[in-house]
Structures are given as C-alpha cells and as structure tokens.
Protein backbone atom coordinates (compact mmCIF):
# COMPACT_ATOMS: atom_id res chain seq x y z
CA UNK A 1 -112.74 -66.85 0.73
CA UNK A 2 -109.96 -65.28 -1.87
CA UNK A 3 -110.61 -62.11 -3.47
CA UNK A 4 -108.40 -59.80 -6.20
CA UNK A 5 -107.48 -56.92 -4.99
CA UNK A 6 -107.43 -53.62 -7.46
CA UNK A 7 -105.39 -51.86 -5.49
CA UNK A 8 -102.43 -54.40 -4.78
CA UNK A 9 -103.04 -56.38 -7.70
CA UNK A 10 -103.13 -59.67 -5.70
CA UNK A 11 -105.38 -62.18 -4.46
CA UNK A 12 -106.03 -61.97 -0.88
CA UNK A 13 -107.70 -64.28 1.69
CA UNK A 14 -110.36 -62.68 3.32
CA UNK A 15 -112.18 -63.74 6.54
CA UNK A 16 -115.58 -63.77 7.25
CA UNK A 17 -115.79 -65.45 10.30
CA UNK A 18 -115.62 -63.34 13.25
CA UNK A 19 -118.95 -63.36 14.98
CA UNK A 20 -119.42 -61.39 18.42
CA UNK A 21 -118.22 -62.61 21.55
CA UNK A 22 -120.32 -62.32 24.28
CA UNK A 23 -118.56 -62.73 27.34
CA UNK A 24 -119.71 -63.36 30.80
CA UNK A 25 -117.34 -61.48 32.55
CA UNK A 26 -115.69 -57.81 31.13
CA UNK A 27 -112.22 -58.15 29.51
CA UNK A 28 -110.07 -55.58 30.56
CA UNK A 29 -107.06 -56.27 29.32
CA UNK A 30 -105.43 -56.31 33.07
CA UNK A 31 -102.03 -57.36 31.45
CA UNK A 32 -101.99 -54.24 29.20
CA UNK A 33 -103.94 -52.01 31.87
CA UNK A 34 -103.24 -52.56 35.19
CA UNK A 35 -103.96 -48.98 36.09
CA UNK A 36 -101.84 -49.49 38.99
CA UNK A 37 -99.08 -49.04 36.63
CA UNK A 38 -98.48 -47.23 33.16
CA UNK A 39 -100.09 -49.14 30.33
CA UNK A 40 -98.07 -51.73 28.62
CA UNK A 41 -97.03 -51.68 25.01
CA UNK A 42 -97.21 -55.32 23.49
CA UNK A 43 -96.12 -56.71 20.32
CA UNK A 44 -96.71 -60.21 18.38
CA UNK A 45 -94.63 -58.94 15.36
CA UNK A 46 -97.39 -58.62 12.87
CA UNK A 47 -97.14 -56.54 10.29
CA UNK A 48 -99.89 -55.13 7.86
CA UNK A 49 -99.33 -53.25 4.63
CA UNK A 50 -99.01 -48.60 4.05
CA UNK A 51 -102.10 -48.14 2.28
CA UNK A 52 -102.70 -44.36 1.47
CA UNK A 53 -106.37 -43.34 0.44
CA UNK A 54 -106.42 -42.59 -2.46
CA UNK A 55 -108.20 -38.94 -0.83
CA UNK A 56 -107.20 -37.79 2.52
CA UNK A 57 -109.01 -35.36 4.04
CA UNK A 58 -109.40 -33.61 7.77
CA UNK A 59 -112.38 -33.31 9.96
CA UNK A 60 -112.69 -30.76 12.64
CA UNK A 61 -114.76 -31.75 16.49
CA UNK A 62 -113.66 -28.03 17.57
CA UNK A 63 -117.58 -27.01 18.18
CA UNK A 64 -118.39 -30.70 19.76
CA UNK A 65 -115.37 -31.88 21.92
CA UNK A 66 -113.51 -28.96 21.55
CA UNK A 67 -116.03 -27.44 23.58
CA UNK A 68 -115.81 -30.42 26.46
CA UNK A 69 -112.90 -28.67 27.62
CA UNK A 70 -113.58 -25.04 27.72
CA UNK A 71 -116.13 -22.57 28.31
CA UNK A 72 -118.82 -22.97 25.34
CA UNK A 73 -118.11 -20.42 22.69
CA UNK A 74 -120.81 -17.48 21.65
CA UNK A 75 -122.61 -17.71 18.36
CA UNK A 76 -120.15 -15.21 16.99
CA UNK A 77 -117.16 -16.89 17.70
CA UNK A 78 -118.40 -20.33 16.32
CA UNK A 79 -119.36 -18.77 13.20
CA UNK A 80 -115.77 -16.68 12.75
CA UNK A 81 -114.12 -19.44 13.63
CA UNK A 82 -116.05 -21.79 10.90
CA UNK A 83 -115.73 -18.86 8.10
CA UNK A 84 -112.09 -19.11 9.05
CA UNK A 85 -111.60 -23.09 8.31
CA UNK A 86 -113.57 -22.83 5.20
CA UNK A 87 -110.74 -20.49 4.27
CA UNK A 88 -108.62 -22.61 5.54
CA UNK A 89 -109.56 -26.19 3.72
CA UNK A 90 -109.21 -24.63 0.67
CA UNK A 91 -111.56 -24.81 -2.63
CA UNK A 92 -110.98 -28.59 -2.68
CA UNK A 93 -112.68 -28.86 1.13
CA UNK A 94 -109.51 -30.16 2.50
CA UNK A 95 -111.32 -29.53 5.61
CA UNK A 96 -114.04 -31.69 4.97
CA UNK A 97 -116.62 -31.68 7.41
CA UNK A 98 -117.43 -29.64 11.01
CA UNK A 99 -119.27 -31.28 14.19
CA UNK A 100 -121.69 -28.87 16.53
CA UNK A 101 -123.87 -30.43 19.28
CA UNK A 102 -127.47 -29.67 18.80
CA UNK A 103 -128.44 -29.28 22.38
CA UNK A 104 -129.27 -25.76 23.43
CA UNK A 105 -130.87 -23.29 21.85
CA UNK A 106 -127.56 -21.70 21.45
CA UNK A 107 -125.57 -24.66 19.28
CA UNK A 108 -128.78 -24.55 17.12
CA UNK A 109 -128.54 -20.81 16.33
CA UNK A 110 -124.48 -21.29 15.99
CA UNK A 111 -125.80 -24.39 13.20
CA UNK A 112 -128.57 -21.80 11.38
CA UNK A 113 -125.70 -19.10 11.37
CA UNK A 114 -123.25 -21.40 9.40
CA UNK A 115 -125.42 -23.29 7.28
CA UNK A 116 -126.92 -19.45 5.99
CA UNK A 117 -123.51 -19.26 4.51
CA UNK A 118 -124.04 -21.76 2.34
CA UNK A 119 -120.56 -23.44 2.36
CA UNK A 120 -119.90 -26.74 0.90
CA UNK A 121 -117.37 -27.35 2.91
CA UNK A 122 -116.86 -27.44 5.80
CA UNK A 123 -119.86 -29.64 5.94
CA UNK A 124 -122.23 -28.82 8.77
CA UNK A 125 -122.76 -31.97 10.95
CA UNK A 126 -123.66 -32.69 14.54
CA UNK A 127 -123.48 -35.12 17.39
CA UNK A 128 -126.40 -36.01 19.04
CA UNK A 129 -127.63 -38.50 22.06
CA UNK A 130 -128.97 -41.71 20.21
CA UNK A 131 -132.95 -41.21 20.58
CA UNK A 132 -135.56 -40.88 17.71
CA UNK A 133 -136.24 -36.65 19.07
CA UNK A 134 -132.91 -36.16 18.29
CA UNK A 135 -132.63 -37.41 14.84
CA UNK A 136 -135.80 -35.80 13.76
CA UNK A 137 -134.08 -32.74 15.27
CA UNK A 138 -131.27 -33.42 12.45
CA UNK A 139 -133.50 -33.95 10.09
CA UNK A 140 -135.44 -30.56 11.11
CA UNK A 141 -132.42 -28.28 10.83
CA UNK A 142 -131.29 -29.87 7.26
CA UNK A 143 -128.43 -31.84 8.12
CA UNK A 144 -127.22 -34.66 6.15
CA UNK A 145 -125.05 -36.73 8.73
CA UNK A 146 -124.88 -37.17 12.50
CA UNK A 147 -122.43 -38.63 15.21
CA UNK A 148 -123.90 -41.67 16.87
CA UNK A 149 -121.75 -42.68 20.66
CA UNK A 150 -121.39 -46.82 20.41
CA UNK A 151 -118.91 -47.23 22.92
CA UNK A 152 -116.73 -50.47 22.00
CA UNK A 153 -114.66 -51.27 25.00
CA UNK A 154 -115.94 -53.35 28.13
CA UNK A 155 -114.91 -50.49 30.15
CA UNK A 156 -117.66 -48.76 29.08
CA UNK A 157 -120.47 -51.40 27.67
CA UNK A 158 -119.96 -53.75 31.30
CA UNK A 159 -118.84 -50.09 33.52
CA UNK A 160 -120.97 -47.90 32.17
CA UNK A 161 -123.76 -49.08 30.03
CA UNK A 162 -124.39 -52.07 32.37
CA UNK A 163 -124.91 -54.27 29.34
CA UNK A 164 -123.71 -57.56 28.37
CA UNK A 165 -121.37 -57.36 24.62
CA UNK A 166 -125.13 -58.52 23.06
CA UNK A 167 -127.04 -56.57 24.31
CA UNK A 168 -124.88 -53.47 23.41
CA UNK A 169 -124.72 -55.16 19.91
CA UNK A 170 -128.23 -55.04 19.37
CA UNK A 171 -128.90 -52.03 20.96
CA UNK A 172 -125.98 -49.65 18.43
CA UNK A 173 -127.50 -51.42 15.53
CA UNK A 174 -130.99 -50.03 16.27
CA UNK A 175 -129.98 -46.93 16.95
CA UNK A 176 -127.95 -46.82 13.51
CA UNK A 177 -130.98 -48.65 11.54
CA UNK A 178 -133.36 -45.38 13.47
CA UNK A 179 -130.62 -42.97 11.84
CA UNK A 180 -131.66 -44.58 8.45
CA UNK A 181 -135.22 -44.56 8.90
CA UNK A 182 -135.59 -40.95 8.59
CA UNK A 183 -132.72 -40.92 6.03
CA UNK A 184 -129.63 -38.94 8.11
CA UNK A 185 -126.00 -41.00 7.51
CA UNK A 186 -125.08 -42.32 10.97
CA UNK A 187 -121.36 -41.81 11.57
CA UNK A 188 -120.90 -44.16 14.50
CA UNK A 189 -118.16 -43.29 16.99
CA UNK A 190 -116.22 -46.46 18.08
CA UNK A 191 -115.67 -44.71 21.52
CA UNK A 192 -112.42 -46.13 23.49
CA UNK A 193 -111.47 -48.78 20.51
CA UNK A 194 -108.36 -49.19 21.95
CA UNK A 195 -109.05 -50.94 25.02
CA UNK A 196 -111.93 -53.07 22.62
CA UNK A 197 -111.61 -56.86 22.02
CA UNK A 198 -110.80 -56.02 18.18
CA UNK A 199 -111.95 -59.52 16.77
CA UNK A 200 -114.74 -60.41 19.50
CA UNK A 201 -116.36 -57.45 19.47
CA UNK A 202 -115.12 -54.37 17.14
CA UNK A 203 -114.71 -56.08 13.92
CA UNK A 204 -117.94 -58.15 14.02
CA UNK A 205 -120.28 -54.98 14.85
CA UNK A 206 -118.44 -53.29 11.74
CA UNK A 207 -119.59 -56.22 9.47
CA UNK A 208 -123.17 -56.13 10.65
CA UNK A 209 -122.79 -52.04 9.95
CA UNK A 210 -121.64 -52.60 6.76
CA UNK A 211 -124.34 -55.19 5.84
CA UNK A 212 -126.72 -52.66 7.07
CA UNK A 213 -125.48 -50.22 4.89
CA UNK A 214 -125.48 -52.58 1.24
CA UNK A 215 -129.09 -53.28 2.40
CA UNK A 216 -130.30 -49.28 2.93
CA UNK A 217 -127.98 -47.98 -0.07
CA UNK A 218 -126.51 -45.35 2.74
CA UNK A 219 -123.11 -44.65 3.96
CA UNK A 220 -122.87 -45.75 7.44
CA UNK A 221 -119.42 -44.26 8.76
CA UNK A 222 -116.99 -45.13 11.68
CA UNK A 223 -115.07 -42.91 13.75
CA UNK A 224 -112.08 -45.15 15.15
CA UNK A 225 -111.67 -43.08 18.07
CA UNK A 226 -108.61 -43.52 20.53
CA UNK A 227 -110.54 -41.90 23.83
CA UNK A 228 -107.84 -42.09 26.22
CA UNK A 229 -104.78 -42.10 23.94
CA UNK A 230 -103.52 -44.94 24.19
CA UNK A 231 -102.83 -45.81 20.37
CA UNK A 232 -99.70 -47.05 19.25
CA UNK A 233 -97.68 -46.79 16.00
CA UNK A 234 -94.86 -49.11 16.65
CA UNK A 235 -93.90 -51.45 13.75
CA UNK A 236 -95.19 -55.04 15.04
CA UNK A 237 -97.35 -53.38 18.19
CA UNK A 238 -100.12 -55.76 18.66
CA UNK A 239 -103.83 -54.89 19.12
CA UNK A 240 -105.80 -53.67 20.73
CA UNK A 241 -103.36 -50.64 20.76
CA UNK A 242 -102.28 -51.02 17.30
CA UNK A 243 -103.47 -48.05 15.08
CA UNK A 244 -102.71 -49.23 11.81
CA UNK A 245 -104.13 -52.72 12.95
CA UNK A 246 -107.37 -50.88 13.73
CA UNK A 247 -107.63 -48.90 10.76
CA UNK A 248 -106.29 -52.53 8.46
CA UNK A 249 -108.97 -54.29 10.46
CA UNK A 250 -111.86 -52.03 9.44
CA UNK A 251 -110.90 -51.63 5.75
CA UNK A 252 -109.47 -55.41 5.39
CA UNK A 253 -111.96 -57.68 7.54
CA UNK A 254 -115.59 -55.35 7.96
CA UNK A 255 -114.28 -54.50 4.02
CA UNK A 256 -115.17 -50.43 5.53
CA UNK A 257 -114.17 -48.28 1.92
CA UNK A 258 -111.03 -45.94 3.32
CA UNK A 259 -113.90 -42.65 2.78
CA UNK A 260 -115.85 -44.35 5.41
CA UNK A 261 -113.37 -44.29 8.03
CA UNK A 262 -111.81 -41.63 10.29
CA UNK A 263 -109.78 -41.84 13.15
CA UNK A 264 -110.26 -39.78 16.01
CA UNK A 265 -107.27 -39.16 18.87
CA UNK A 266 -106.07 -38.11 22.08
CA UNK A 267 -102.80 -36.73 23.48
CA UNK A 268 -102.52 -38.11 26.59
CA UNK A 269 -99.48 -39.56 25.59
CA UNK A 270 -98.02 -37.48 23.46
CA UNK A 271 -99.35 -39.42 20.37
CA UNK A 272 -101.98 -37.68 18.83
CA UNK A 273 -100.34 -36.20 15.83
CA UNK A 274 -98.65 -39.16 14.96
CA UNK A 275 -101.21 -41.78 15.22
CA UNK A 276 -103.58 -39.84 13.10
CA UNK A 277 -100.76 -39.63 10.46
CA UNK A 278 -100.56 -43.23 10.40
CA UNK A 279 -103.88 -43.69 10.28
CA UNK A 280 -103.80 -42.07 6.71
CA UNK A 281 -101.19 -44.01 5.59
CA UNK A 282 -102.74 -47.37 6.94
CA UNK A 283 -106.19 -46.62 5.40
CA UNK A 284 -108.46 -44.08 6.74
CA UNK A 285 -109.50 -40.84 4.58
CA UNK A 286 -110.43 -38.75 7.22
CA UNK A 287 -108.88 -37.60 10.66
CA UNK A 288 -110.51 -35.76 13.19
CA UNK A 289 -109.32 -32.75 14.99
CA UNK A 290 -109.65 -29.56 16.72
CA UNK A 291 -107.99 -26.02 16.61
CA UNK A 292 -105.21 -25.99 18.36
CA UNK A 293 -105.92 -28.80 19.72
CA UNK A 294 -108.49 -28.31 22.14
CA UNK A 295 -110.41 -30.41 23.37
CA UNK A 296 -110.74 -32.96 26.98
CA UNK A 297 -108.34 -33.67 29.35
CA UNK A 298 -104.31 -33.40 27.06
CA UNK A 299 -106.80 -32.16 23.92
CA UNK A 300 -107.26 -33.64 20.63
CA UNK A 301 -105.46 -34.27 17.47
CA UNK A 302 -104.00 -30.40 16.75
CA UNK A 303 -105.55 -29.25 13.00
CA UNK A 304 -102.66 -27.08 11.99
CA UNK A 305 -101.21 -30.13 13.11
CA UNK A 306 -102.26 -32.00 10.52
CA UNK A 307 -102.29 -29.20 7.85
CA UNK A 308 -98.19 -29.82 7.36
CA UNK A 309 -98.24 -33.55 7.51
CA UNK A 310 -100.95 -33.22 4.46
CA UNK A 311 -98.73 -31.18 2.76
CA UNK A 312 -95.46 -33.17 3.64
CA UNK A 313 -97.37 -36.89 2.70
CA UNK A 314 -98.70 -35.60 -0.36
CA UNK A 315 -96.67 -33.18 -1.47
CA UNK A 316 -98.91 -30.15 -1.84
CA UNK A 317 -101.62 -28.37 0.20
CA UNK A 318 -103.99 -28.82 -2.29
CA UNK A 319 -105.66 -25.66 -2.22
CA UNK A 320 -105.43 -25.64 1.96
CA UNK A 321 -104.44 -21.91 3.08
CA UNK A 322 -101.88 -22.47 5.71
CA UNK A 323 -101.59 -18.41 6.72
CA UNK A 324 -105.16 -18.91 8.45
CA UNK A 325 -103.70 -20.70 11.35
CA UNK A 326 -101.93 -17.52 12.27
CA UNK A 327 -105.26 -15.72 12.11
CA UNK A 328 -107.15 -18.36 14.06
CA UNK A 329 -104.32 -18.41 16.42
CA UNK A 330 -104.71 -14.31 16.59
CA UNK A 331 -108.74 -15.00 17.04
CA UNK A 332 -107.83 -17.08 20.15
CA UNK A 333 -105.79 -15.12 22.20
CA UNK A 334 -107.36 -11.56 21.43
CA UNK A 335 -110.69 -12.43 20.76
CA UNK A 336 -111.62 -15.03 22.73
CA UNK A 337 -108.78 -14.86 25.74
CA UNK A 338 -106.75 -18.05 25.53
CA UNK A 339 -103.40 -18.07 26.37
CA UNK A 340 -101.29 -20.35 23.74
CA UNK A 341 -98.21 -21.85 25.26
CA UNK A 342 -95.34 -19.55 23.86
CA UNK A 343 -93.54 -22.94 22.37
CA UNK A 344 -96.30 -24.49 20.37
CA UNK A 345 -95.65 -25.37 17.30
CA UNK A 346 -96.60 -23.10 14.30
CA UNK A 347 -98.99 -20.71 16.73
CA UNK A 348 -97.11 -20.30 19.69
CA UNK A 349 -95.55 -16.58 19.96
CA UNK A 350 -91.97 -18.25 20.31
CA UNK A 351 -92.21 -21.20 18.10
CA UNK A 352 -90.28 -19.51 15.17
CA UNK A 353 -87.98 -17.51 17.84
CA UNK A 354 -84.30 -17.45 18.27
CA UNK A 355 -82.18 -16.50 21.36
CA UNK A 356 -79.17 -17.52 21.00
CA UNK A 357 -76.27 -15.53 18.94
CA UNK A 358 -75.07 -18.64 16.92
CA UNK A 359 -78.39 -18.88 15.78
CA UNK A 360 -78.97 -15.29 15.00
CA UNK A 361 -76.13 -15.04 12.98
CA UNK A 362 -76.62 -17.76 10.96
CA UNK A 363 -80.42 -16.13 10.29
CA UNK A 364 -79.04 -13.18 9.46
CA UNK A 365 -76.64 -15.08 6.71
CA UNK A 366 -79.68 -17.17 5.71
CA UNK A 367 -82.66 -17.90 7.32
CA UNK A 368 -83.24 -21.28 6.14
CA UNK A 369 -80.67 -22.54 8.47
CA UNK A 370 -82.44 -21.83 11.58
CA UNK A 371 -86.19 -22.12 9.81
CA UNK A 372 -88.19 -24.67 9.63
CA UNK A 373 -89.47 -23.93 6.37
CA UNK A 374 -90.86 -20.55 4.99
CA UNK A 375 -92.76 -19.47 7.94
CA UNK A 376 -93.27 -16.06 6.48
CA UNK A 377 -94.51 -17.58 3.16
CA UNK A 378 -97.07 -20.57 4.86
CA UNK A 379 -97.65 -18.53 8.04
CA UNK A 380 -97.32 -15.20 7.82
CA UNK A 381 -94.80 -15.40 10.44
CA UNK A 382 -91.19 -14.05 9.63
CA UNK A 383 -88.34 -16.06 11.80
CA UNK A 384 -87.59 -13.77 14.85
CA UNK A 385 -84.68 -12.95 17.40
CA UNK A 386 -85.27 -13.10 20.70
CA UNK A 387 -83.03 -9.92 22.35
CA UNK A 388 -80.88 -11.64 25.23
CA UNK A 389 -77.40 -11.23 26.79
CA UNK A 390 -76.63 -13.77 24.34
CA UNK A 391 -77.64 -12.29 21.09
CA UNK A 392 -74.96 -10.82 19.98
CA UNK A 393 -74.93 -8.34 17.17
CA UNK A 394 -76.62 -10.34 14.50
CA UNK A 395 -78.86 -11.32 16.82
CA UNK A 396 -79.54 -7.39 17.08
CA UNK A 397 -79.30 -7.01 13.36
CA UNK A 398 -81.59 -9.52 12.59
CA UNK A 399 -84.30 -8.48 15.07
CA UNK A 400 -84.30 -4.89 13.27
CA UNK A 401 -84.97 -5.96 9.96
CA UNK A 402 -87.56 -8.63 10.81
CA UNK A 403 -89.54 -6.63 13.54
CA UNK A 404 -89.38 -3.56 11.22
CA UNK A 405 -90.19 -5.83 8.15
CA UNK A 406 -87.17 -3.70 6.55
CA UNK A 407 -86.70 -4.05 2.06
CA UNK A 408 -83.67 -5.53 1.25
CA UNK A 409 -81.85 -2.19 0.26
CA UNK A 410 -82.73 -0.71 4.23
CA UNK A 411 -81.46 -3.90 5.81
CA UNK A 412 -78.99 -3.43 8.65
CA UNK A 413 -75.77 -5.38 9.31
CA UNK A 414 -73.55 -6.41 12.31
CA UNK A 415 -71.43 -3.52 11.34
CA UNK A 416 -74.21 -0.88 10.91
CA UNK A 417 -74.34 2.22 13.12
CA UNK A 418 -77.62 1.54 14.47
CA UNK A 419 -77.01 -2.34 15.46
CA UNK A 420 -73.54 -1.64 17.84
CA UNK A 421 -75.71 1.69 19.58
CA UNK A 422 -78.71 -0.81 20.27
CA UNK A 423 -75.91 -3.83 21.30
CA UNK A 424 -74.56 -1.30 23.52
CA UNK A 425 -77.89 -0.49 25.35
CA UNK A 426 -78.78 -3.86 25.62
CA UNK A 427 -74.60 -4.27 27.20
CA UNK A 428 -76.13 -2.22 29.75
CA UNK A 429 -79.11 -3.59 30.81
CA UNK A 430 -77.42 -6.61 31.83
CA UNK A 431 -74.61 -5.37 33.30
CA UNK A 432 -77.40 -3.85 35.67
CA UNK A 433 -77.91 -7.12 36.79
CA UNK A 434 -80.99 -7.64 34.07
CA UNK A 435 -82.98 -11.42 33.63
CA UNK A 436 -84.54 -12.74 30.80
CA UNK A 437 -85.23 -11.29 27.63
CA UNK A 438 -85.75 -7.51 26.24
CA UNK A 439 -88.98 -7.32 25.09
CA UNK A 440 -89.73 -5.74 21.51
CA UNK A 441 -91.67 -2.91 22.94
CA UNK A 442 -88.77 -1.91 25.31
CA UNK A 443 -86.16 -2.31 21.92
CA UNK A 444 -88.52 -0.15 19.86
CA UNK A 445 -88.85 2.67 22.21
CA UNK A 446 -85.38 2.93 22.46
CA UNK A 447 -84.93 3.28 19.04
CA UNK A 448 -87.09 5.78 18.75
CA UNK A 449 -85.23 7.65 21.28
CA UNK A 450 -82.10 7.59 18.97
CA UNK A 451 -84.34 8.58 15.95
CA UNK A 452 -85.42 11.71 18.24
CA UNK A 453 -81.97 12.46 19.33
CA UNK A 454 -80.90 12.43 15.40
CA UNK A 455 -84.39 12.78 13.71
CA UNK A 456 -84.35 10.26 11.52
CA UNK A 457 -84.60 6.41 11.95
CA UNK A 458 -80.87 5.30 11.56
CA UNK A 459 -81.68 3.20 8.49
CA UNK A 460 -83.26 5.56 6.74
C-alpha cells in the first residue's frame, strides 16, 4: 500500500503485513547477548529519516521508578518535589505528565495531596499491576491515564511470564481493552524492547493497539522503554538495539502519532541521555525521566538532563524554568539526605568549578571562556574557583568576587591588596605540607581575620 505523506511531502510504501510470530522456542538474540560477554553492537546499514515532533515534551517516573531505587519518599517530599517540576515545566507544561504507584495507602495520600493543587501540568498519572481492582482504583481517585507492564522481549514473556509470544499477545490486549472499559487511557510500557523481535512480535502488537484504539475513540499510548540500556544511536545500528529504528518502527509501520509515543531509558551504558535525545529527533514527543536521574540499578534518563537538550534542539526553553534544578538539587541533599556526586553535571557542587590557575585567570578576564553557558543566569549558579596550590592569584581573585557575589565597582584584581595577603596564606598552607583543596569556609574565616585586624573588609 502507498500513502502521501504531509509531513515529507512524498508518497511512501507502507507495510501492513507483519503478523505475530509465535515461536516455539525463546529468541534471545545469543549472537547479540551472549551474557558471557559484553553485548554486541550490529549494523545492516539501514538508515531511516530525523523526524522532529512537531511538540516535544518530558515526562517524569521520579515517584514510580525513581522510587525502585531508594527509600520511598514521605508525602511531603513527593508533593515539594511535584510543586517544584510544575515550576519547572513552565506555563506551557514542558513537563508534561508525573507517574506515582497507587499501592499503599501512602502513594494514594502523596496522589490526593497533588491533585488538591489543581495543576494542569504536571499531569497526575500512575502505574498500576494489570487487574480490573486496580483500574477501578484509577478510576476512583480521578485519574485520566495509567501505566500498563506488557513486557515485549522473550526474556521476560518465555523467562518470566511462562507464556508462549500468543498467549502474551492476547493476554496485553485484554488487559488494555479492561483499561478502556471503564474509560482510563492505557499507556502500555513496552518493557525490555530492546532485546524484542521488533517485526515478529513488537510491531504487530502495536498495530492491534492501534486498531483498538480507532475502534474505542481513545488514545492508547506506548512507552518504548530500553530496561537494561542497551539502546543504540549509531548511524546504520541494526535492530533490535536501534533507537531511532524503534521509535521509526512505531510511528512508520503500527502508524503510532509521534504524541503517542515516549521513550523510556536506562544508563547502564552510559546512553541514557543520548538515546532519549534521539528519540525526539526520530519521532517520539515524549521522554521519560527522573530527577537527577534516579531510578534502578545506573538510574534513568537524568531530567535536567533533558531540560538543556530541549533548549539546545529547539532553540528556547519554552517557558521551562531552568534555576529549579538548583533548588531541587538543594531539596535533595538537605532535605532529603542524598549525596550528589560533586562532578555531575549542572547539580553537582563542582560541576561549574575551576582549580586550576590557567583557568582562573581566564574567568577572571571573562567567564565565558571557562563556562559552559550562563550558569548564573539558567542556574543560579555563578562559575567558581576551587582554592589549590595551583590557583594562582586570579584564581584567588576570582574566588573573592564570586563567593562574595561582589558589584562590579568592589571587584578585586590580581594586583589588589587583599588577593596577594590571601595568596600568601594559602603559600603557607602548602608549604606546611597541605593536600587537596582550601575549603571556602577555611578562606572566609581568614578573611575575616584580616577585616578584624584592619576593621574593615579590604574591598570595602
């Protein structure tokens, strides 16, 4: 069958004939996984077209798998943290939508204490084990759309469900026609797609989904979700580790509208930011994420992640409110005691942190050349020095007007008084046989010791 195409302005062949294969024996893809070794990356140098939503949007799993990895957060904190994206996504709902488990009597209060704030976005959704008690329990509580689990890999249908490809088939698409029934949206999560046989089993499911969703006038979502990582973004990669063949493959052959699909990643592999990047520009709307990344085993997609490559794809931030992160980042640590890796990007304590002199003197001529972008401006988060036996005086200077958040007219130089009395106490320190850094508390006390010994601060 041929069909024009709005969007590329061509006609395009479309198939319709990939019907489910229902294997006797589980495919494993031994020549790709031999677990016995590290996965293989293969390619059959097939290429499929960037094609950018025209709406991209991020979804956040920081109250459902975020919480596989971590002790479960109090009501408190799941409601700060939720006022705190909707600040975040902006007044266009950047952040689109937020996932809670519905389990305990706790998640349900932490779901009544978000919905009472009567956001539009972040949308309130949940995640729920596929039975007809816990869709009526969506239903109950108000909510509009709920995660359904239809594991897509033999690994899990042959390993874990102990079902044969048909019989899983059958089963997901009553679950998703119960979901209808008593009208909730079933977002179905394609769990470990990239160990699924794409064309014998992934691709046929989503055209029976979609047909199910013409005949019931309902969205019926998928989540395209890379469980172990293993997602690939290499030009030519072949499937089933391709991302932007998955995310083609849903749109192109199950004919899945781009605001239907969302892809969901891991990092075991280092891959997560960049696979849910491509995802957007192959075809899916939505990617899903957590704060900071949290989540099992190497942790999710990272949302402040993704809050930059929005901005650097399109262009703009669209209403997002980037200085958040910093807050949310502040939230973790103080409020609810996690310790953020001093290098992580855009929350770490360090990330925006210079030790060595070059460096410093080059921020203290201009700070774009050592700064990523505007970190004070998007972040709240001046570029800082780093006091070492490397520093240097700039390095000193630099650290004075930044830590002290001095106006331009107070600012201190390499030649000022203050800068050679504080390079000489640092001098000293190390000549004492000192390791590592000085820390800004130990820096500030000193210098109020000198503004004691001449009362006054020395830039004053």
């Amino acid at each position: 069958m041929i069909e024009y195409n709005k969007r590329s302005n061509l006609m395009e062949a479309i198939e319709f004939n990939y019907v489910l294969n229902d294997i006797k024996d589980a495919n494993l893809y031994r020549d790709i996984y031999p677990y016995s070794e590290i996965p293989k990356v293969t390619f059959n140098h097939t290429r499929v077209p960037i094609h950018m939503p025209d709406e991209i949007f991020i979804t956040d799993t920081s109250f459902r798998d975020g919480q596989q990895s971590r002790a479960p957060y109090t009501v408190d904190q799941i409601t700060t943290l939720y006022q705190m994206l909707h600040r975040l996504g902006g007044p266009q709902g950047k952040v689109r939508q937020s996932e809670f488990f519905l389990y305990s009597k706790k998640d349900r209060e932490a779901v009544y204490r978000c919905l009472e704030l009567d956001y539009e976005f972040p949308e309130v959704t949940s995640w729920i084990r596929a039975n007809k008690d816990d869709f009526k329990l969506v239903r109950e509580i108000g909510l509009k759309e709920t995660g359904i689990l239809l594991s897509c890999s033999d690994y899990h249908i042959f390993k874990k469900l102990n079902m044969t490809r048909k019989q899983a088939f059958d089963h997901y698409l009553g679950i998703v026609k119960q979901a209808l029934d008593v009208g909730i949206i079933p977002r179905c999560h394609f769990e470990d797609i990239t160990r699924a046989d794409f064309y014998g089993f992934v691709v046929p499911l989503a055209m029976a989904l979609r047909q199910l969703s013409e005949e019931s006038q309902t969205p019926i979502k998928i989540r395209a979700c890379d469980t172990m990582g293993y997602g690939v973004t290499y030009p030519g990669a072949a499937l089933p580790r391709s991302v932007q063949g998955i995310i083609f493959g849903l749109n192109h052959h199950a004919h899945f509208p781009s605001e239907w699909i969302e892809w969901h990643g891991h990092n075991d592999f280092y891959k997560a930011v960049n696979n849910s990047s491509n995802a957007w520009l192959y075809g899916a709307s939505g990617v899903n994420c957590t704060m900071l990344g949290i989540g099992e085993r190497t942790g999710n997609t990272p949302l402040e992640a993704m809050v930059f490559e929005y901005a650097s794809l399109r262009g703009t931030l669209d209403g997002m409110d980037p200085t958040v992160i910093s807050e949310i980042a502040s939230y973790y640590e103080h409020e609810i005691g996690l310790k953020i890796s001093p290098s992580t990007p855009f929350v770490g304590k360090n990330f925006n942190v210079t030790r060595a002199g070059i460096h410093a003197d080059g921020l203290l001529k201009d700070e774009e050349i050592y700064n990523i972008f505007d970190t004070n401006k998007f972040l709240n988060r001046p570029p800082l020095v780093a006091i070492s036996a490397h520093s240097g005086l700039a390095g000193i200077a630099h650290w004075i007007n930044t830590y002290y958040q001095l106006t331009k007219e107070q600012q201190v130089n390499k030649s000022s008084k203050i800068v050679t009395q504080l390079k000489e106490y640092v001098d000293h320190e190390f000549e004492q046989g000192r390791i590592g850094i000085i820390s800004d508390q130990e820096l500030d006390d000193y210098i109020h010791f000198l503004k004691n010994e001449v009362g006054e601060y020395l830039w004053d």
